[in-house]
mmCIF file of C-alpha atoms in Angstrom:
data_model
loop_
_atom_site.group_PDB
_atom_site.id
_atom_site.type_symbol
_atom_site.label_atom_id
_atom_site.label_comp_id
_atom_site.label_asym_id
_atom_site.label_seq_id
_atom_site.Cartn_x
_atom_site.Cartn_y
_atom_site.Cartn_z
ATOM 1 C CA UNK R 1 203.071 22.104 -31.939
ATOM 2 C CA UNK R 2 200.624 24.162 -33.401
ATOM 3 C CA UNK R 3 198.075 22.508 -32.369
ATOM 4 C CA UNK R 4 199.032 22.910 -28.410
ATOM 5 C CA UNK R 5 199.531 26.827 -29.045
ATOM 6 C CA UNK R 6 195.850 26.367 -30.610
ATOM 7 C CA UNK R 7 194.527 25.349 -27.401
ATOM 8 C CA UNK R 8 196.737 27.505 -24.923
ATOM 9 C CA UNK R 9 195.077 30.808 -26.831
ATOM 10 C CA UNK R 10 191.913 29.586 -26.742
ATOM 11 C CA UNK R 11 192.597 28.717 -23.035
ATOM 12 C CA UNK R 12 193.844 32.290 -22.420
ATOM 13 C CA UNK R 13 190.720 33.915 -24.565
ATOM 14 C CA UNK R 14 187.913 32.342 -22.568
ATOM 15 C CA UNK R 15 186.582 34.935 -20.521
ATOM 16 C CA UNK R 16 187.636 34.957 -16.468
ATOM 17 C CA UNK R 17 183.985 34.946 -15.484
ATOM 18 C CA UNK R 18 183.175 31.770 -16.860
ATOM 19 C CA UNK R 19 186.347 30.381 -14.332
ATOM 20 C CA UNK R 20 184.706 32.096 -11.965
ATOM 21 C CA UNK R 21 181.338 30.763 -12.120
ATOM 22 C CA UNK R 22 182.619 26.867 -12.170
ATOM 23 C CA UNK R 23 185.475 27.411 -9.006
ATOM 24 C CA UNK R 24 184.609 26.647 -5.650
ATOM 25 C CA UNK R 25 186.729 29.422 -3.554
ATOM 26 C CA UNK R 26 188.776 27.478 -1.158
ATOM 27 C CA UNK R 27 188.339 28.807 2.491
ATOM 28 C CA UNK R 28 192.133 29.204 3.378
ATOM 29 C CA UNK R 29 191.243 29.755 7.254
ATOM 30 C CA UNK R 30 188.050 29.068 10.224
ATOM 31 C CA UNK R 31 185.888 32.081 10.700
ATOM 32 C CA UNK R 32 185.976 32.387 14.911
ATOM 33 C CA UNK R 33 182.766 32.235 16.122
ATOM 34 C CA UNK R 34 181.652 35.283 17.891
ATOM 35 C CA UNK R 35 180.756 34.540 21.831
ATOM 36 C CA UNK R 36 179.378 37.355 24.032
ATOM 37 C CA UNK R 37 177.626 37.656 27.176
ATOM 38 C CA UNK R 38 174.845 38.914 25.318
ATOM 39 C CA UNK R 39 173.990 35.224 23.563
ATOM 40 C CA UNK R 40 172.007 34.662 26.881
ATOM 41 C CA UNK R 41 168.921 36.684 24.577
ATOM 42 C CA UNK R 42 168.335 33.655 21.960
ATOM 43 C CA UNK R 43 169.720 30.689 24.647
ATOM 44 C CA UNK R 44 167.241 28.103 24.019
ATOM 45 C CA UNK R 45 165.545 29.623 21.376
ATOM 46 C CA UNK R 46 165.060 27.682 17.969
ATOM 47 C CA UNK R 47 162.119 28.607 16.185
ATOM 48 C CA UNK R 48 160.017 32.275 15.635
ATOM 49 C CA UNK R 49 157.341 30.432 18.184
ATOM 50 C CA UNK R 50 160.566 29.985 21.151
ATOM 51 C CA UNK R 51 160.939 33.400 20.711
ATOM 52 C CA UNK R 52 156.882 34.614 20.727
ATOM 53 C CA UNK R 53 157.046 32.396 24.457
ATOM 54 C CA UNK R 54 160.302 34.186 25.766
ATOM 55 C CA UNK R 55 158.791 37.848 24.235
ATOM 56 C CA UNK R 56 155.701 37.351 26.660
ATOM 57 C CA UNK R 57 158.429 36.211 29.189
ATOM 58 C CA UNK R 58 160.565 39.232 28.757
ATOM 59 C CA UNK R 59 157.528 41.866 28.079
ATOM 60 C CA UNK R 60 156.564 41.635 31.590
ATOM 61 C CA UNK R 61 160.245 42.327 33.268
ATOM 62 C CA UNK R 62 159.839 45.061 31.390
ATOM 63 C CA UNK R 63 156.704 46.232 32.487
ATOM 64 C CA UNK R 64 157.876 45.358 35.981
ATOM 65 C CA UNK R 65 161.301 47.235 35.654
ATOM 66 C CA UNK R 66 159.067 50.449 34.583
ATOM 67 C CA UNK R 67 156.577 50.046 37.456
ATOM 68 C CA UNK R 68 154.012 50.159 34.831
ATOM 69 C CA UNK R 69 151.392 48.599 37.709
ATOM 70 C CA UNK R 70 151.650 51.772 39.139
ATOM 71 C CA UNK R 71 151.077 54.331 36.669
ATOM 72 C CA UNK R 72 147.676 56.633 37.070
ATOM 73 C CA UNK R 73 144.196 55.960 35.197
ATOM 74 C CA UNK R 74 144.394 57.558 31.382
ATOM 75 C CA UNK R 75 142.727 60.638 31.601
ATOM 76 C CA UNK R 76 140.646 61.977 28.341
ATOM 77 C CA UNK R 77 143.386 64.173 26.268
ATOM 78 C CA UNK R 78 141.498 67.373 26.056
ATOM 79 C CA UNK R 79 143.582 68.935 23.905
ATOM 80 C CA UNK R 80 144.536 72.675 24.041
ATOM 81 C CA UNK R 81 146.237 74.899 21.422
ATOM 82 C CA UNK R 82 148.167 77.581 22.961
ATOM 83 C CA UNK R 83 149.827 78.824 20.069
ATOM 84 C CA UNK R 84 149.061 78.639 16.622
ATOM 85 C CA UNK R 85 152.028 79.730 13.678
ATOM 86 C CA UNK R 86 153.047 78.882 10.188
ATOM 87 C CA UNK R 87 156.834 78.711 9.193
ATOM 88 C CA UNK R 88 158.324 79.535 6.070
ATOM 89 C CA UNK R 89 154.812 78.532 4.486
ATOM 90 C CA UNK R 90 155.632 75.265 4.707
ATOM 91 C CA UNK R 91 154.274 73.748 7.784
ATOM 92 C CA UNK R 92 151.584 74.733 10.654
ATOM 93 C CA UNK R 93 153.656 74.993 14.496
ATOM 94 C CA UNK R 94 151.489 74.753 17.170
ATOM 95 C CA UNK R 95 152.200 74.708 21.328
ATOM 96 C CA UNK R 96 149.485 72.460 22.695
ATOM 97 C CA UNK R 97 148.830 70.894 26.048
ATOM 98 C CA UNK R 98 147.104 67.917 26.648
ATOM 99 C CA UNK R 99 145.920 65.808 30.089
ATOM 100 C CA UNK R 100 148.292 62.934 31.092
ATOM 101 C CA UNK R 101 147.419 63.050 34.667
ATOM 102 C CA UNK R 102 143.705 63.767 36.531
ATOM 103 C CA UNK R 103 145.848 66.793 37.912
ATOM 104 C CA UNK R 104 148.652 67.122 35.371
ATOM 105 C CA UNK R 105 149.295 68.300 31.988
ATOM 106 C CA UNK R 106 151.849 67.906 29.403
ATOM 107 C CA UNK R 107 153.507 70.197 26.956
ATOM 108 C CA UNK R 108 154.239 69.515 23.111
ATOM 109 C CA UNK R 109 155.087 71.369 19.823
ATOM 110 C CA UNK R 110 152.672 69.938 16.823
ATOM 111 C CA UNK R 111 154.198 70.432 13.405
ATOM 112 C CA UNK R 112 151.913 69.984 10.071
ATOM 113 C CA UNK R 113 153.218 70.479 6.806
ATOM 114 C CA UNK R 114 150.596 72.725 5.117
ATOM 115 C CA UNK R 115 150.665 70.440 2.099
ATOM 116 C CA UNK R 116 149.696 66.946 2.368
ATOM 117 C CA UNK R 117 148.441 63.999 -0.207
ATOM 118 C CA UNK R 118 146.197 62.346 2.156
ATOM 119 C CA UNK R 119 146.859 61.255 5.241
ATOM 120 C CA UNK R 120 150.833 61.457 6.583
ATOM 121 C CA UNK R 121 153.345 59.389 8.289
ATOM 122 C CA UNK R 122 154.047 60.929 11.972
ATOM 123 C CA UNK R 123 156.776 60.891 14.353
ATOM 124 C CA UNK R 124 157.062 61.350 18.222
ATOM 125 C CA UNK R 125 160.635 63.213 18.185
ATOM 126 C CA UNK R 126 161.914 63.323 22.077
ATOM 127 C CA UNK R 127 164.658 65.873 23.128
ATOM 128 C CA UNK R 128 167.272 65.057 25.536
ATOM 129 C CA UNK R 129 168.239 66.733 28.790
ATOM 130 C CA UNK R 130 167.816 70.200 28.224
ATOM 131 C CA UNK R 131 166.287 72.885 30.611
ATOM 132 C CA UNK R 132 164.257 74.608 28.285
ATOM 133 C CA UNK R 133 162.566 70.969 26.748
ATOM 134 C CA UNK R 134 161.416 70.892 23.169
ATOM 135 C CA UNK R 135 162.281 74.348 22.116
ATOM 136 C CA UNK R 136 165.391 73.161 20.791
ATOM 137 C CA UNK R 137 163.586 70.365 19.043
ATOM 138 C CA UNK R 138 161.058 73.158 17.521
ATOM 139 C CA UNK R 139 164.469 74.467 16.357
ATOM 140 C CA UNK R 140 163.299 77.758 18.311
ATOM 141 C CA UNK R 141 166.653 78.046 20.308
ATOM 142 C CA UNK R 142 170.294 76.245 20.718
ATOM 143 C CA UNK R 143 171.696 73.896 18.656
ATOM 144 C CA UNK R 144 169.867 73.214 14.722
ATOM 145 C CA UNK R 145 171.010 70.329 14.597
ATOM 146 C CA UNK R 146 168.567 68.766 17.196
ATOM 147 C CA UNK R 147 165.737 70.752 15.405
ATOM 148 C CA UNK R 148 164.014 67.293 14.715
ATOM 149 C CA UNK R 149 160.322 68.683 14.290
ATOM 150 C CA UNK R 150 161.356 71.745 11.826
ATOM 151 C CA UNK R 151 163.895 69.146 10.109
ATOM 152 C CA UNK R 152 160.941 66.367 9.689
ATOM 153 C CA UNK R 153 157.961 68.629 8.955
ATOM 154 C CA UNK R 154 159.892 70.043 6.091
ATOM 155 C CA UNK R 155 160.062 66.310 4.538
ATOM 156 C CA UNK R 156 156.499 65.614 5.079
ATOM 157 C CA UNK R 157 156.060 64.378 8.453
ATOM 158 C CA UNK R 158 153.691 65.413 11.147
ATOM 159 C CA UNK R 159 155.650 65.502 14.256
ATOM 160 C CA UNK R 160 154.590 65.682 18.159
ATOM 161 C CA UNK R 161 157.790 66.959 20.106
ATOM 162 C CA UNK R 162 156.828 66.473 23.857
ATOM 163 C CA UNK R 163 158.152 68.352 26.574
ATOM 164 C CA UNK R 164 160.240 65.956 28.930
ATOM 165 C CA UNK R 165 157.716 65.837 32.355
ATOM 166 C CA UNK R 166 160.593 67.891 34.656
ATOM 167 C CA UNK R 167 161.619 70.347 31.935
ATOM 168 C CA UNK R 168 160.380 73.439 30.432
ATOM 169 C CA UNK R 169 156.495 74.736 31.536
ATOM 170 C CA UNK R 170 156.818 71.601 34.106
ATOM 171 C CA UNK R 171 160.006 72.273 35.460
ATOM 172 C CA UNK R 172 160.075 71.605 39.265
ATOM 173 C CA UNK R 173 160.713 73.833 42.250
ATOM 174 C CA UNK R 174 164.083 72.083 43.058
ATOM 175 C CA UNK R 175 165.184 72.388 39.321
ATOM 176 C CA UNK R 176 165.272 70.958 36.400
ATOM 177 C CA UNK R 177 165.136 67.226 35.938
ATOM 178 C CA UNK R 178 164.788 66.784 39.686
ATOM 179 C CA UNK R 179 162.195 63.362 40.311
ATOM 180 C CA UNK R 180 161.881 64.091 44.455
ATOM 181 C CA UNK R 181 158.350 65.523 43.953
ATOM 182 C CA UNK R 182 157.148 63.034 41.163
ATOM 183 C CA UNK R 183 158.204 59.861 43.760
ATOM 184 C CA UNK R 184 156.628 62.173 46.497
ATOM 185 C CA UNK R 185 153.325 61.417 44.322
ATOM 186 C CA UNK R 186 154.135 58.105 42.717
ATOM 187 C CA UNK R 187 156.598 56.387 45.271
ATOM 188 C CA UNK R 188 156.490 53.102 44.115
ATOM 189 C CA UNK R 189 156.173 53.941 39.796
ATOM 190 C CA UNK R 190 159.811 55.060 38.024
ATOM 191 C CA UNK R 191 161.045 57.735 36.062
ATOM 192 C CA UNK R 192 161.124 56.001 32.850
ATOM 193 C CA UNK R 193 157.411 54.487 33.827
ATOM 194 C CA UNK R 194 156.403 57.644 33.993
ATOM 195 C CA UNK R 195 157.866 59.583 30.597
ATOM 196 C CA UNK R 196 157.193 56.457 28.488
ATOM 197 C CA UNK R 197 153.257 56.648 29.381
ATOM 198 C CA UNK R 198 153.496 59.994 28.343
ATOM 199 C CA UNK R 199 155.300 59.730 25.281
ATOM 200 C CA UNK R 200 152.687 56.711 24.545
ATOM 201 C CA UNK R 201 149.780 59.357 25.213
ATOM 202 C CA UNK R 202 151.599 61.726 22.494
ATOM 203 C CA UNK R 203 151.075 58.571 20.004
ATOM 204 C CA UNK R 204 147.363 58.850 21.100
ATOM 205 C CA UNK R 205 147.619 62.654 20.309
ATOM 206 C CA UNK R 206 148.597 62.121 16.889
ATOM 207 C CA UNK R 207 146.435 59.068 16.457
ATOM 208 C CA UNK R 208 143.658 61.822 17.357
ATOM 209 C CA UNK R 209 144.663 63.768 14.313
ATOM 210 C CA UNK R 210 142.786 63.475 10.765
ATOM 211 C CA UNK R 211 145.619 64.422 8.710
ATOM 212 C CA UNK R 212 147.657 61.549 10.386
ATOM 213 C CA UNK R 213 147.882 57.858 9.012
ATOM 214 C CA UNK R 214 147.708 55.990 12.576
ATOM 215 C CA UNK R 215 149.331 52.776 10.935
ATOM 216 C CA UNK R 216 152.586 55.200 10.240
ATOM 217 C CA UNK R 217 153.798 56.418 13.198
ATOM 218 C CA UNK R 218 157.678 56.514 14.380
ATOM 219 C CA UNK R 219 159.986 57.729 17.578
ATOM 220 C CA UNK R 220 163.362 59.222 17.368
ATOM 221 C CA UNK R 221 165.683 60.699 19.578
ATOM 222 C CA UNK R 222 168.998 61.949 21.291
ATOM 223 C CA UNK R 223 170.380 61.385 24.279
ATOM 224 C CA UNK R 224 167.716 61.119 26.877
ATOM 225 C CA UNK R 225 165.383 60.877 24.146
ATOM 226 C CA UNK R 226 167.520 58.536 22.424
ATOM 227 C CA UNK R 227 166.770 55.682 25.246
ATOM 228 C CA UNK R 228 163.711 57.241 25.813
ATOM 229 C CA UNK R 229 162.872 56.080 21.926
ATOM 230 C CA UNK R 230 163.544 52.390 22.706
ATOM 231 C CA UNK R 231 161.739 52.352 25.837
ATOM 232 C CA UNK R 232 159.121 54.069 24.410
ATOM 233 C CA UNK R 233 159.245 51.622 21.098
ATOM 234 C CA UNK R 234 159.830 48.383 23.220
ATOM 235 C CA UNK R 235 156.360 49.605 25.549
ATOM 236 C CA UNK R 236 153.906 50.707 22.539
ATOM 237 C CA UNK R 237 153.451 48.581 19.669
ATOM 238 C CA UNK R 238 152.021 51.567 17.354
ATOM 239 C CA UNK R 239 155.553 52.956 16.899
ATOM 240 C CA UNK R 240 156.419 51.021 13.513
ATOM 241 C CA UNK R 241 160.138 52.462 12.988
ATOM 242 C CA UNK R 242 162.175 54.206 16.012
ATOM 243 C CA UNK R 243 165.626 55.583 16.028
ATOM 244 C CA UNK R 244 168.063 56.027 18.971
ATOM 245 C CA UNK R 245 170.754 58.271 18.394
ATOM 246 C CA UNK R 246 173.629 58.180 21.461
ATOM 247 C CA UNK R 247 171.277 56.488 23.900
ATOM 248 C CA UNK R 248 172.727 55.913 27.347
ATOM 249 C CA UNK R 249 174.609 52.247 28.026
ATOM 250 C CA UNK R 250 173.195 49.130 29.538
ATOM 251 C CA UNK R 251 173.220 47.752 33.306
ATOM 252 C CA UNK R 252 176.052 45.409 32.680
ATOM 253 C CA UNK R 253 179.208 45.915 31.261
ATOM 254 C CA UNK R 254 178.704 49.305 32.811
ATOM 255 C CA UNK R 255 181.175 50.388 35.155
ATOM 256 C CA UNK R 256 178.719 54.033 35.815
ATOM 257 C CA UNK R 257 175.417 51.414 36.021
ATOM 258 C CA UNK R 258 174.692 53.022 39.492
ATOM 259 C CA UNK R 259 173.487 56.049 37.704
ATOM 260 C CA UNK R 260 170.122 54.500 36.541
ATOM 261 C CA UNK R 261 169.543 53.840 40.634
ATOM 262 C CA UNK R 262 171.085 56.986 41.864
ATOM 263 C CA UNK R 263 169.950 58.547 45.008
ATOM 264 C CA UNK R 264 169.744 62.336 44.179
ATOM 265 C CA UNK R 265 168.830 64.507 40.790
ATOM 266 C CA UNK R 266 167.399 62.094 38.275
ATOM 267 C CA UNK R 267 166.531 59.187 39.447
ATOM 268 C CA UNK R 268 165.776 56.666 36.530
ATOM 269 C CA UNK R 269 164.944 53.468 38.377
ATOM 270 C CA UNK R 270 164.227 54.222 42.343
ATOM 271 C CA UNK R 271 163.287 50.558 42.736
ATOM 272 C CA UNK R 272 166.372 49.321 41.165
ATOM 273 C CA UNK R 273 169.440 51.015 43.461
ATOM 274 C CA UNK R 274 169.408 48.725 46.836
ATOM 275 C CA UNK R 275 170.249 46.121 43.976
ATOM 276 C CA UNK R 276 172.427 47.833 41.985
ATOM 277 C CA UNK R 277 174.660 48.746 45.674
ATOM 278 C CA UNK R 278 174.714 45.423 46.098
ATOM 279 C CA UNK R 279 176.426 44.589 42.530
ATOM 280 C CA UNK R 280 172.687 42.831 41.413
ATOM 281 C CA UNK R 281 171.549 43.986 37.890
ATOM 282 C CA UNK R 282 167.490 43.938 36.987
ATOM 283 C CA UNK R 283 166.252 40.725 35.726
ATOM 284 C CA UNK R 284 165.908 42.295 32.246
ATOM 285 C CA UNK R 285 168.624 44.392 29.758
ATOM 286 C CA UNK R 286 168.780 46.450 27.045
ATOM 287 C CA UNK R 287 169.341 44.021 24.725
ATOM 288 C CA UNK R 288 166.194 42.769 25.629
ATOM 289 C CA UNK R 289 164.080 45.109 25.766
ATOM 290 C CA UNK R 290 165.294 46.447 22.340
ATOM 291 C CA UNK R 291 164.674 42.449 21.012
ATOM 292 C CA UNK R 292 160.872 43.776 22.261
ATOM 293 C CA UNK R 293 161.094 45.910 19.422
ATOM 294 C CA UNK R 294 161.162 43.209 16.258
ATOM 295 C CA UNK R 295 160.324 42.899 14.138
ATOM 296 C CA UNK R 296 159.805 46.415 13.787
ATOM 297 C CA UNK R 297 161.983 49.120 12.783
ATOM 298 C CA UNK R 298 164.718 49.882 14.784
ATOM 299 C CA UNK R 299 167.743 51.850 14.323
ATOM 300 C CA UNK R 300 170.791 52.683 16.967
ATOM 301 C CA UNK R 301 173.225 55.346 15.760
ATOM 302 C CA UNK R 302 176.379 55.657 18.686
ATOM 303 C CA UNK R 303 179.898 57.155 18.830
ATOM 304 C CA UNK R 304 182.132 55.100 20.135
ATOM 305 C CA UNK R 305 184.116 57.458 21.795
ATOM 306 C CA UNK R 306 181.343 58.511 23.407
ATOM 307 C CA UNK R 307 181.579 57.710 27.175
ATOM 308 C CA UNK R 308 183.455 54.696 27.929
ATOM 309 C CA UNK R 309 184.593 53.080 25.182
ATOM 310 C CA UNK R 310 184.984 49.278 26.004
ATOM 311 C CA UNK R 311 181.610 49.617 27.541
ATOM 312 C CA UNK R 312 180.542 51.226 23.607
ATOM 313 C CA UNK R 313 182.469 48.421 22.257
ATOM 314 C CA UNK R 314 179.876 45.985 24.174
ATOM 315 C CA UNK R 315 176.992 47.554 22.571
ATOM 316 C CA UNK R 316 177.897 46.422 19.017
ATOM 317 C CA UNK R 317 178.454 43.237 20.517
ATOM 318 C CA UNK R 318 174.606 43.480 21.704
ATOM 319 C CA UNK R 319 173.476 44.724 18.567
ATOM 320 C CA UNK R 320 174.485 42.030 16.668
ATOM 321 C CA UNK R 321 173.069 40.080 19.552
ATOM 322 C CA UNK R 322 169.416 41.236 18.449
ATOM 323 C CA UNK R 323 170.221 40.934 15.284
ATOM 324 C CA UNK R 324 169.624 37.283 15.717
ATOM 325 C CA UNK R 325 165.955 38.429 16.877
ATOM 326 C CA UNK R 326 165.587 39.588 13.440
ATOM 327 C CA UNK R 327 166.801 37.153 11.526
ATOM 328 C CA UNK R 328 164.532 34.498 13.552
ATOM 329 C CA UNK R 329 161.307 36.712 12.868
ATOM 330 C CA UNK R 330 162.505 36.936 9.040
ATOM 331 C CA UNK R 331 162.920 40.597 8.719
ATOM 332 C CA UNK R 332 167.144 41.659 9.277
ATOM 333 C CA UNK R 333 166.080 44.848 7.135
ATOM 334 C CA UNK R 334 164.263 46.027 9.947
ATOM 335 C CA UNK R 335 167.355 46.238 12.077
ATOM 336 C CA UNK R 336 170.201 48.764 11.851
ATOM 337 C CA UNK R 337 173.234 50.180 13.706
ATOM 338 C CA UNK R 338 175.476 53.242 12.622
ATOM 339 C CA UNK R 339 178.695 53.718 15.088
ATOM 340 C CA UNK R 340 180.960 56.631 14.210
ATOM 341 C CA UNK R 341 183.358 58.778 16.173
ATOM 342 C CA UNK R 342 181.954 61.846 16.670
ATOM 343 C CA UNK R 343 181.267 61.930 20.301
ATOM 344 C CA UNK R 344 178.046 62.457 21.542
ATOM 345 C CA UNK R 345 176.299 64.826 18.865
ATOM 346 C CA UNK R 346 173.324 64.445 15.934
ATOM 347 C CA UNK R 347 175.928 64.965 12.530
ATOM 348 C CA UNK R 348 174.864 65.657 9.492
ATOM 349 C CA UNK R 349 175.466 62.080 8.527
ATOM 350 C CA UNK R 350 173.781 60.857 11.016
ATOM 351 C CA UNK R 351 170.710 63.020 10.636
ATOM 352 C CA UNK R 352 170.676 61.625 7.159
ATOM 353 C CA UNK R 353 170.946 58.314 8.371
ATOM 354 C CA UNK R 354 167.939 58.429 10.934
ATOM 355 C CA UNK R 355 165.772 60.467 8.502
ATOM 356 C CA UNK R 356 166.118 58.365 5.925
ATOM 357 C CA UNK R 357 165.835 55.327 8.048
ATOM 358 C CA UNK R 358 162.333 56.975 8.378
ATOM 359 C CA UNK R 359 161.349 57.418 4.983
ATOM 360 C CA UNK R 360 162.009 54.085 4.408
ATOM 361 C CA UNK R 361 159.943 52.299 6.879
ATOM 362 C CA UNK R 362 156.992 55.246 7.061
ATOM 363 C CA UNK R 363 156.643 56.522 3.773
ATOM 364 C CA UNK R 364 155.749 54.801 0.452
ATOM 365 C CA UNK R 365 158.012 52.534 -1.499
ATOM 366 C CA UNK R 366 158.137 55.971 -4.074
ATOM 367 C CA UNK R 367 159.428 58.214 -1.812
ATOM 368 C CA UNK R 368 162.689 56.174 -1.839
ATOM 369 C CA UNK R 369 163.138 54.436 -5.107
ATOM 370 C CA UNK R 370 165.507 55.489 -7.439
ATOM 371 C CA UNK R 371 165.356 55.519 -11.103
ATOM 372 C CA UNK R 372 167.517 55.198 -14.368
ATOM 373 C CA UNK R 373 167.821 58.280 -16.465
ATOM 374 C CA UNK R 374 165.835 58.693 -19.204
ATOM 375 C CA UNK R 375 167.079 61.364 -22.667
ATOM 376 C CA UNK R 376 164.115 63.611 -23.137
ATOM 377 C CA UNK R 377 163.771 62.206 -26.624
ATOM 378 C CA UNK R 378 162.589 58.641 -25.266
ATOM 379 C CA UNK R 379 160.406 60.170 -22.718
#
């Protein structure tokens, strides 16, 4: 007897871990796979090399959906400061202009924190659709909270904010954001063919710069800038990390798709809208041409309540999707998705999010390692 009561104590004293570590956990029920219309991204594809051949594949739909054969001859930048002012000490604010066109210029605000250790990580930060164009992204007027080049050049970043080509100084005679007169000029080029070669030329602005490390350059956005990141990111392979906050939906699973083809205002994708009338979607998607991306950095931060939700409910189906892409090319850190419900806004959480999602990727492994407190008497 006293024997058995020996063993059932000794039973009950051996630590649970060491249970732990020699039980297999039984799986009590099948994990459903997950099937979506978005698996057509990785059908066929087995290895890294599949994917390199369907890349080149996809990379020229792309190119093709822009109109990117149409776009003008690259002009030299000539570079203009128009305004020269430092803020709070901390950083330099300049209004420049620069060439994109033999007969057009752009508009940007260049931010330079005043004190930099070598050369700096540098972001293109894109507003959305606002009248008066990257004045709110200076953090000059309206809402702080989109102040992306104030925010950024406070945490060490030089930052290009362009001006949106039908906003602000270039703000057409019909109105804001009205494309008649640019397909006037460029009939058969698009919209988005046209902003994305100018955000790329901002990259060659800040690639121009001595204070900025070319090999560390990012995108970020909201809104119109928010696509306008991915296209841009997905075109240009010198953006290393981009970040798309509340981008506008897809072409399928889109019951307001006609909007990228529509026939007055802003019109997207001219090319694309006899299709689209007809119920026949481009040859290439977002999930796609975000999968164009990898493996670089690339975050998406949505509300799902933002729009039409079961059309917001695809897009974390498509996220996980690329994720796939990711995993093929060996890097899943470099993807990341943030969906909250906060409508369609930049929140301080999400701020955080993106910011940090460019320290991360842009800045040295120091800036964001953390570190175990040490008493003063051991230091």
């Amino acid at each position: 007897m006293m024997k058995s009561v020996s063993m059932l104590l000794a039973f009950l004293l051996v630590p649970a871990f060491a249970f732990a570590q020699n039980r297999v956990q039984p799986e009590l029920m099948e994990v459903p796979e997950i099937r979506s219309s978005w698996d057509d991204l990785t059908e066929g594809i087995a290895t890294k090399e599949d994917w390199i051949a369907r890349r080149e594949v996809l990379k020229q739909r792309y190119l093709d959906l822009l109109g990117d054969q149409h776009k003008p001859e690259k002009p030299p930048l000539d570079l203009i400061v128009h305004e020269d002012v430092v803020v709070d000490g901390l950083y330099r604010r300049q209004w420049i202009s620069y060439a994109v066109e033999a007969d057009e210029r752009a508009h940007a605000y260049l931010g330079t924190p005043l004190e930099l250790d070598g050369k700096a990580p540098a972001i293109v930060a894109l507003h959305g659709t606002y009248q008066h164009g990257s004045k709110r992204a200076a953090g000059l007027i309206d809402n702080p909270d989109k102040a992306y080049l104030d925010h950024l050049c406070r945490r060490g970043y030089v930052v290009i904010a362009p001006e949106h080509f039908v906003s602000g100084e270039r703000t057409p005679a019909a109105g804001p954001y009205d494309t008649a007169a640019f397909y006037e000029k460029h009939p058969q080029w698009t919209a988005v063919g046209k902003f994305t070669y100018e955000h790329s030329i901002a990259i060659d602005v800040l690639q121009s710069l001595p204070q900025v490390d070319a090999q560390r350059i990012g995108a970020l956005g909201h809104s119109l800038g928010g696509h306008g990141t991915f296209f841009l990111a997905a075109y240009d392979d010198r953006i290393q990390a981009s970040a798309c906050n509340c981008g506008a939906s897809f072409f399928r699973h889109n019951p307001n798709v006609e909007g990228w083809g529509r026939n007055r205002w802003y019109i997207y994708f001219k090319p694309i809208r006899e299709g689209l009338l007809k119920g026949e979607l481009p040859p290439i998607d977002f999930h796609e041409i975000i999968a164009l991306i990898a493996p670089r950095a690339f975050l998406d931060v949505s509300g799902l309540n933002d729009g039409h939700t079961p059309t917001q409910k695809q897009r974390l189906l498509m996220l996980m999707k690329i994720m796939d892409v990711y995993e093929l090319n060996g890097v899943p850190e470099n993807l990341g998705f943030y969906v909250h419900g906060r409508k369609h806004s930049v929140a301080h959480e999400s701020r955080q999010l993106i910011y940090g999602w460019m320290d991360a990727h842009l800045k040295p492994a120091e800036a964001t390692q953390t570190h175990l407190v040490v008493p003063a008497a051991e230091e």
